[in-house]
PDB file of C-alpha atoms in Angstrom:
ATOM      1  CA  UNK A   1     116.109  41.889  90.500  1.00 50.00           C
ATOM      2  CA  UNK A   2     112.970  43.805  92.087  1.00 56.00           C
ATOM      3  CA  UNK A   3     115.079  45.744  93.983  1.00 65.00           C
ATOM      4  CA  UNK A   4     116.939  47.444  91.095  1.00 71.00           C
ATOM      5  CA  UNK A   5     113.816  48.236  89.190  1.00 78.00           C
ATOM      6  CA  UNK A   6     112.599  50.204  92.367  1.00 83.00           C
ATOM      7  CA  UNK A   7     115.500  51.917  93.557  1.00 85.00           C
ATOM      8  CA  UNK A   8     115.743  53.487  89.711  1.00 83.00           C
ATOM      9  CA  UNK A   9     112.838  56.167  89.997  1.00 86.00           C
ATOM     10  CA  UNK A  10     113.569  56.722  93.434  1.00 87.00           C
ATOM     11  CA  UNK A  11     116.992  57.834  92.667  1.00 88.00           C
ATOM     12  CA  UNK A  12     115.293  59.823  89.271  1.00 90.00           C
ATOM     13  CA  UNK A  13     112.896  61.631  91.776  1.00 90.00           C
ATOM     14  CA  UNK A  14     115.698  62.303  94.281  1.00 91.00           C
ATOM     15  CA  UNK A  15     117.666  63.983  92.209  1.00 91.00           C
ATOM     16  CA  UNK A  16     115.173  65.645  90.442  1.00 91.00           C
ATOM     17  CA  UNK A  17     114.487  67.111  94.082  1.00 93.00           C
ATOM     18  CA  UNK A  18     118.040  67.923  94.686  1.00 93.00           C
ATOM     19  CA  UNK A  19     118.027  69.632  91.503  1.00 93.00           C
ATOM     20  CA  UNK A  20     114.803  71.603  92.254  1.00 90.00           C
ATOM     21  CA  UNK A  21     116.176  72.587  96.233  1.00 91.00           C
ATOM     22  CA  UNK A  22     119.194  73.623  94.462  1.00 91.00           C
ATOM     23  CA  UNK A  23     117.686  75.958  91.934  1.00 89.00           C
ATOM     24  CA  UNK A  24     115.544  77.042  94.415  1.00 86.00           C
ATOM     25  CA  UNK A  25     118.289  78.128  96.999  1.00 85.00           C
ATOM     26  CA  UNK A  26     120.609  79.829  94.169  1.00 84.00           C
ATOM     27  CA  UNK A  27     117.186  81.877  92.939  1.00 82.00           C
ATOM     28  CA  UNK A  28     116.433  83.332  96.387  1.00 79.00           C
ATOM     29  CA  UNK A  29     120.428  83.636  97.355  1.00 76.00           C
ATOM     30  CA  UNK A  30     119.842  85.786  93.669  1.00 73.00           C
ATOM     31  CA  UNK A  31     116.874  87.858  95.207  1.00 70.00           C
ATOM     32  CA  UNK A  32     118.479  88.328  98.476  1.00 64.00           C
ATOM     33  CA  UNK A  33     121.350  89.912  96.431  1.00 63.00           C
ATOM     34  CA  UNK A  34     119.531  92.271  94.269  1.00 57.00           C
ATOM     35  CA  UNK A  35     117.433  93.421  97.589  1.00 54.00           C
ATOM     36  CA  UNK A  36     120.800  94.031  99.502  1.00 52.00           C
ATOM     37  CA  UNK A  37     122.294  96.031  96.569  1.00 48.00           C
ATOM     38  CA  UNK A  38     119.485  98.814  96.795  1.00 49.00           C
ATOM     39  CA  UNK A  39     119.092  99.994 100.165  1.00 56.00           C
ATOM     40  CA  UNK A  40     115.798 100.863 101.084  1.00 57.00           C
ATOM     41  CA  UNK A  41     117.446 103.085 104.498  1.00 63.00           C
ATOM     42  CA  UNK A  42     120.268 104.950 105.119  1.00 71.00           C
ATOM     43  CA  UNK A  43     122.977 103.680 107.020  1.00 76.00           C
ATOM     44  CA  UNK A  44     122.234 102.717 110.727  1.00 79.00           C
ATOM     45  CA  UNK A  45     123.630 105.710 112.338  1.00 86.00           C
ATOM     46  CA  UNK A  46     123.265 103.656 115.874  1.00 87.00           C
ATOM     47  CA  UNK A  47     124.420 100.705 114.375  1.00 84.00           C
ATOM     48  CA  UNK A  48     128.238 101.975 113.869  1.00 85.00           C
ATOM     49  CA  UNK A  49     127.203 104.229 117.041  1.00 89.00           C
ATOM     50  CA  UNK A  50     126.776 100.467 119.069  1.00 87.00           C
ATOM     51  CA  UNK A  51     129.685  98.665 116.881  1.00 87.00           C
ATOM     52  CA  UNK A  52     132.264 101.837 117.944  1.00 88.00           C
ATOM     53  CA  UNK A  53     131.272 101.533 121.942  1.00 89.00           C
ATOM     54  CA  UNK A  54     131.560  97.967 121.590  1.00 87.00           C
ATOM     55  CA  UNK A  55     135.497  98.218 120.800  1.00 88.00           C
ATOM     56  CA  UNK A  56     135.819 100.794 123.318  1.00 88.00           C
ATOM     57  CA  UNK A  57     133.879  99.052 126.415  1.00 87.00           C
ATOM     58  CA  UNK A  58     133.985  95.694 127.541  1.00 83.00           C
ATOM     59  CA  UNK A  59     131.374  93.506 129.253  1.00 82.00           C
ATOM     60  CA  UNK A  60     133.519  93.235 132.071  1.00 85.00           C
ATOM     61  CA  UNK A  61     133.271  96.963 133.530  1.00 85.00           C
ATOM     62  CA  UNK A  62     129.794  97.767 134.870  1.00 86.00           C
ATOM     63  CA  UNK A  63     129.468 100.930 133.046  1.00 88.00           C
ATOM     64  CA  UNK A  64     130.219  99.553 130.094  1.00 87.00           C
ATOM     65  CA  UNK A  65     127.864  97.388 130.332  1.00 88.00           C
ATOM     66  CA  UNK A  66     125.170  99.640 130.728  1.00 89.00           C
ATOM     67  CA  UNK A  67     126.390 101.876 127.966  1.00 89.00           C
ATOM     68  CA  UNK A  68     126.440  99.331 125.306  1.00 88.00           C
ATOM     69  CA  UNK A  69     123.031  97.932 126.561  1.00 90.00           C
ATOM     70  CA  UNK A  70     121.844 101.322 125.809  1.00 90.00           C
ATOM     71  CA  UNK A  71     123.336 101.474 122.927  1.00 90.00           C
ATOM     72  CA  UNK A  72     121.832  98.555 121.704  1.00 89.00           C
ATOM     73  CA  UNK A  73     118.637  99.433 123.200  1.00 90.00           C
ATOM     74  CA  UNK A  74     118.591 102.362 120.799  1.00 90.00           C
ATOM     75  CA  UNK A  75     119.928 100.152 117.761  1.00 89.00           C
ATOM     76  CA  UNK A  76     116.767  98.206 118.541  1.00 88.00           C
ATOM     77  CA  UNK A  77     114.133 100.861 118.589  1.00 88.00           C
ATOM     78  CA  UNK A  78     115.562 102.105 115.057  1.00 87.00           C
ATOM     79  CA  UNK A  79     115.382  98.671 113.922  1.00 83.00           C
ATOM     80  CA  UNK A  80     111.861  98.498 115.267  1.00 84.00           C
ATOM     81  CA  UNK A  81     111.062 102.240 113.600  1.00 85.00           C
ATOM     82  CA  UNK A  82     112.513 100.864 110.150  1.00 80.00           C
ATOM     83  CA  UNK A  83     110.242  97.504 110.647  1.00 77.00           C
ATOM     84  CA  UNK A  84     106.872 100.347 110.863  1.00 79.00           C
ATOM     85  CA  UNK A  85     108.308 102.332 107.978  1.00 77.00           C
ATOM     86  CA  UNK A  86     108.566  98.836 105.896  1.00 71.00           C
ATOM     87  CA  UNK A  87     105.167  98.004 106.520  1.00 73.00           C
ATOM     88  CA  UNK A  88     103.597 101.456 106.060  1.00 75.00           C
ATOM     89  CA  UNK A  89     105.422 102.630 102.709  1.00 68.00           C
ATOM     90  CA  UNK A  90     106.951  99.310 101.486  1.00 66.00           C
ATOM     91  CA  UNK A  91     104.141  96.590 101.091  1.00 71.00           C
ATOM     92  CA  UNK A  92     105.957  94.767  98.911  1.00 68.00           C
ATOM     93  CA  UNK A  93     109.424  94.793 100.878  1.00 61.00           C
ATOM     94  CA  UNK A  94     107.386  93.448 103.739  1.00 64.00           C
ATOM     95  CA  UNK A  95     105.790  91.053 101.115  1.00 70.00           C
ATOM     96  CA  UNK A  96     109.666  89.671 100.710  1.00 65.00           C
ATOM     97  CA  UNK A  97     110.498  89.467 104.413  1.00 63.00           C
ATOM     98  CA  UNK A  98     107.514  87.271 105.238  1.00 70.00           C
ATOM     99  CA  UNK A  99     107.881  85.239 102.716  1.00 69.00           C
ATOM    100  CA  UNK A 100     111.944  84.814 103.630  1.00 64.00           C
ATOM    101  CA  UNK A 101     113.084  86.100 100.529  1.00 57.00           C
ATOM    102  CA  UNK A 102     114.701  88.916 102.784  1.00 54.00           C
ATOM    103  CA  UNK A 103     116.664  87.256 105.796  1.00 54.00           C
ATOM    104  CA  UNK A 104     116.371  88.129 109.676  1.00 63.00           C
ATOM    105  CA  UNK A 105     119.835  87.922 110.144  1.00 66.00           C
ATOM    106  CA  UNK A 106     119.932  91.297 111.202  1.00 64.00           C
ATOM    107  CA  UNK A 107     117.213  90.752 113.654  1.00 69.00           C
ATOM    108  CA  UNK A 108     118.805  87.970 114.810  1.00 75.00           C
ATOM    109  CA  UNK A 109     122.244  89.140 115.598  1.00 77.00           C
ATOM    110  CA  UNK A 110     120.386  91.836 117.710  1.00 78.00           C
ATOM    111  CA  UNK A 111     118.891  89.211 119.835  1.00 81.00           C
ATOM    112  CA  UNK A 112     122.066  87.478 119.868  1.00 84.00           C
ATOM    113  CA  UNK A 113     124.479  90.292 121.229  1.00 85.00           C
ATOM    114  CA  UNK A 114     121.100  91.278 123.716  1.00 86.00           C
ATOM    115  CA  UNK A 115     121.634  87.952 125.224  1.00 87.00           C
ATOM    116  CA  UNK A 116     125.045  88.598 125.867  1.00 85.00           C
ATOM    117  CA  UNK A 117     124.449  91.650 128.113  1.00 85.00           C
ATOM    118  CA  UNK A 118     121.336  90.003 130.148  1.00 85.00           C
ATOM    119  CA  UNK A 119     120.504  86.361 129.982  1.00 86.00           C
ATOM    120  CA  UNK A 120     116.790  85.832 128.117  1.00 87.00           C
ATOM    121  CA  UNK A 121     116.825  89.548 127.202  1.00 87.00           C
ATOM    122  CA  UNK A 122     117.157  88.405 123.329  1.00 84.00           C
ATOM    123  CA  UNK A 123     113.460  87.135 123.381  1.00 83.00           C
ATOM    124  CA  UNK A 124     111.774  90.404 124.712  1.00 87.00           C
ATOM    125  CA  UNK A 125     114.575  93.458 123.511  1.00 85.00           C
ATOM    126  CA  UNK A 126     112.540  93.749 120.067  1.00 81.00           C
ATOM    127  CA  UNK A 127     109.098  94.444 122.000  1.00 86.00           C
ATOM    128  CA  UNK A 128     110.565  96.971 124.746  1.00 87.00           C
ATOM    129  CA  UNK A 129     112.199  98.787 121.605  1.00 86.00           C
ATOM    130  CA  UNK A 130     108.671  98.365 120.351  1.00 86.00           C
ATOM    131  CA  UNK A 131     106.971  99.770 123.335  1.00 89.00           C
ATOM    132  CA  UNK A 132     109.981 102.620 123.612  1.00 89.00           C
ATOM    133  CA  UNK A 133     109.014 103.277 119.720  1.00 88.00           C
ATOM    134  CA  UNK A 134     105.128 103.977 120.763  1.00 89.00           C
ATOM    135  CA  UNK A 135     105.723 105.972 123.579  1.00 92.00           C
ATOM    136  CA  UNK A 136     108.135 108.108 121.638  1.00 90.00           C
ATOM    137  CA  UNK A 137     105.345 108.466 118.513  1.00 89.00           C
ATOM    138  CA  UNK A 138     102.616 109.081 121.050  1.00 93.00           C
ATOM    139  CA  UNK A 139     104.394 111.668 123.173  1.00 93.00           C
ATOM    140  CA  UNK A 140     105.025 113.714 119.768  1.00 92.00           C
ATOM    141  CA  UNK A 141     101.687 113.180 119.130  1.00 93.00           C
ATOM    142  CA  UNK A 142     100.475 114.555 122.317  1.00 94.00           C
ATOM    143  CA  UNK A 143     103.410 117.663 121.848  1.00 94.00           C
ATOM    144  CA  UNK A 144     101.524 118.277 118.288  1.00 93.00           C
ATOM    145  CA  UNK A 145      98.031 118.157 119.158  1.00 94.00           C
ATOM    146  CA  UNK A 146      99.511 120.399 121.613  1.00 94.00           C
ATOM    147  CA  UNK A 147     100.847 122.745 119.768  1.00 93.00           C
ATOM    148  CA  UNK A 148      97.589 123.108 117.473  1.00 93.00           C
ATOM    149  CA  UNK A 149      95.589 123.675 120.473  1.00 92.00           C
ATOM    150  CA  UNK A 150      97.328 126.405 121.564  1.00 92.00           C
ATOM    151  CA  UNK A 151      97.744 128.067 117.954  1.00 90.00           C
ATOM    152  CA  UNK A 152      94.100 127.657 117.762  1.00 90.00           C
ATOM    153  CA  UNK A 153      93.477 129.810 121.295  1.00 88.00           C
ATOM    154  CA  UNK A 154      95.884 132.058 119.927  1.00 86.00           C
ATOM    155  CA  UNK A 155      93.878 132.977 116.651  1.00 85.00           C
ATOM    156  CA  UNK A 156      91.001 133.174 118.414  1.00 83.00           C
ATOM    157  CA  UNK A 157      92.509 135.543 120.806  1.00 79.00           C
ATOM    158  CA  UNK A 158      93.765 137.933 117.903  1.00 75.00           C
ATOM    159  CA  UNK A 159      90.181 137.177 116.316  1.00 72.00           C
ATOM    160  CA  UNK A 160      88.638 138.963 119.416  1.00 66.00           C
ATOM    161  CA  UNK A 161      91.342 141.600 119.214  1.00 63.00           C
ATOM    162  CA  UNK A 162      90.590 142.271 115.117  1.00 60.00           C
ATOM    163  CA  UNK A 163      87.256 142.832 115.884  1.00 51.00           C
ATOM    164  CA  UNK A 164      85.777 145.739 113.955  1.00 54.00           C
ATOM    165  CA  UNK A 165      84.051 148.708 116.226  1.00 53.00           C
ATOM    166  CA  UNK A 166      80.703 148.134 114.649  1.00 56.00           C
ATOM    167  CA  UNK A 167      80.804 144.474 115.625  1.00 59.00           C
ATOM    168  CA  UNK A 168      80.403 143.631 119.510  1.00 65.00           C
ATOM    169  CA  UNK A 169      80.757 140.211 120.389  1.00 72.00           C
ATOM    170  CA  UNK A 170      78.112 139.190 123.035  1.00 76.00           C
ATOM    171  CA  UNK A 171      80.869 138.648 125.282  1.00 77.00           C
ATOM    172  CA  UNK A 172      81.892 142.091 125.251  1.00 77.00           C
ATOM    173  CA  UNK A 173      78.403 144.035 125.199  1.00 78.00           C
ATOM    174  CA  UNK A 174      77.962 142.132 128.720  1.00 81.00           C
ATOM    175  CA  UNK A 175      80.773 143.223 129.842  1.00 82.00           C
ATOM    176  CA  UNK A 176      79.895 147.013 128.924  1.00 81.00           C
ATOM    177  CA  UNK A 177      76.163 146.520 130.718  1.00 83.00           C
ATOM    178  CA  UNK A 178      78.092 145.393 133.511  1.00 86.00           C
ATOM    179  CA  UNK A 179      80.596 148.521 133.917  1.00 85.00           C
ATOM    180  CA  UNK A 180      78.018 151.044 132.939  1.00 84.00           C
ATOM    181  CA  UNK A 181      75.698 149.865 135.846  1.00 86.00           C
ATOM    182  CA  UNK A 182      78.575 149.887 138.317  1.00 84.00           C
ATOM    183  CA  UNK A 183      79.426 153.175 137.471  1.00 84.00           C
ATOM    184  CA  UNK A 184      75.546 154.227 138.222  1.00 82.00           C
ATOM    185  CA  UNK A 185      75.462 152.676 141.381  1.00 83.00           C
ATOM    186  CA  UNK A 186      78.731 154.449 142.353  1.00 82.00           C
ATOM    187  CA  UNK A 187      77.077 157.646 140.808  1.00 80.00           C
ATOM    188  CA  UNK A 188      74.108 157.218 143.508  1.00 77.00           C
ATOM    189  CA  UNK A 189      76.202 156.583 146.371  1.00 77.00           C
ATOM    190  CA  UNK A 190      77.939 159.796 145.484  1.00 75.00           C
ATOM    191  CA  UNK A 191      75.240 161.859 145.301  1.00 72.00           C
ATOM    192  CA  UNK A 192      74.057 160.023 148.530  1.00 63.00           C
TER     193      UNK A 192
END
């Protein structure tokens, strides 16, 4: 008869587990739903750009290979640009991710179809796309800074230029000693 009286609450606190993993699941399945229905990004552009060359190439042909590899190369480094965006401008989107409220199954079918072209390439496609992604920001960074250098030298060349005929830059006034005393000495040997 002890064994009744004991296997009671455990079944009570079993199912009041089962009932609390199951509310649980159906609330985040709920969240997951209303995330998915607003979309935070346009529509992957080299997503259906990779999804199209997939029907068209196979894994077989060499070149196809290599096209939808880069492809997905470039799916990845979008997905990786979208992942910065999320943390920069969405801090509560990335909130949601973290705490799986927001699945990876994107992320993970990328890794998936990566190790279908190159065996292991799944575990480091996300941090090449990654370092592709920095190069890319830094080399427009570079191409600004750049550009502002050389629309700085060219205001300060038109500054020079604008200058007034009352106002000599030091610069120039040197450069007037200098020609006025050359034209002396070639005065002198003249006369010479």
């Amino acid at each position: 008869m002890a064994i009744p009286t004991i296997l009671l609450p455990v079944l009570y606190v079993g199912g009041l587990a089962a009932i609390f993993y199951l509310f649980a699941r159906y609330q985040k399945s709920k969240r997951v739903q209303l995330v998915t229905k607003s979309k935070y990004f346009e529509e992957s552009i080299t997503k259906l750009e990779y999804e199209e060359l997939s029907e068209q190439y196979s894994l077989e042909d060499a070149a196809g290979k290599r096209i939808l590899e880069i492809a997905l190369m470039r799916r990845a480094c979008e997905d990786v640009e979208r992942v910065l965006k999320i943390r920069e401008e969405k801090p509560q989107l990335a909130q949601m991710v973290q705490n799986g409220i927001i699945g990876e199954e994107l992320l993970d079918k990328l890794v998936h179809e990566a190790d279908m072209y190159r065996p292991q390439w799944g575990k480091t496609i996300l941090q090449e796309a990654s370092q592709f992604v920095n190069q890319r920001n830094q080399l427009r960074l570079q191409q600004q800074m750049q550009q502002q250098q050389q629309e700085q030298q060219e205001q300060q060349e038109d500054s020079k230029e604008n200058v007034e005929p009352n106002e000599i830059t030091e610069e120039r006034r040197k450069s007037l000693v200098e020609e006025l005393i050359r034209e002396e000495e070639e005065e002198k040997l003249k006369k010479k």
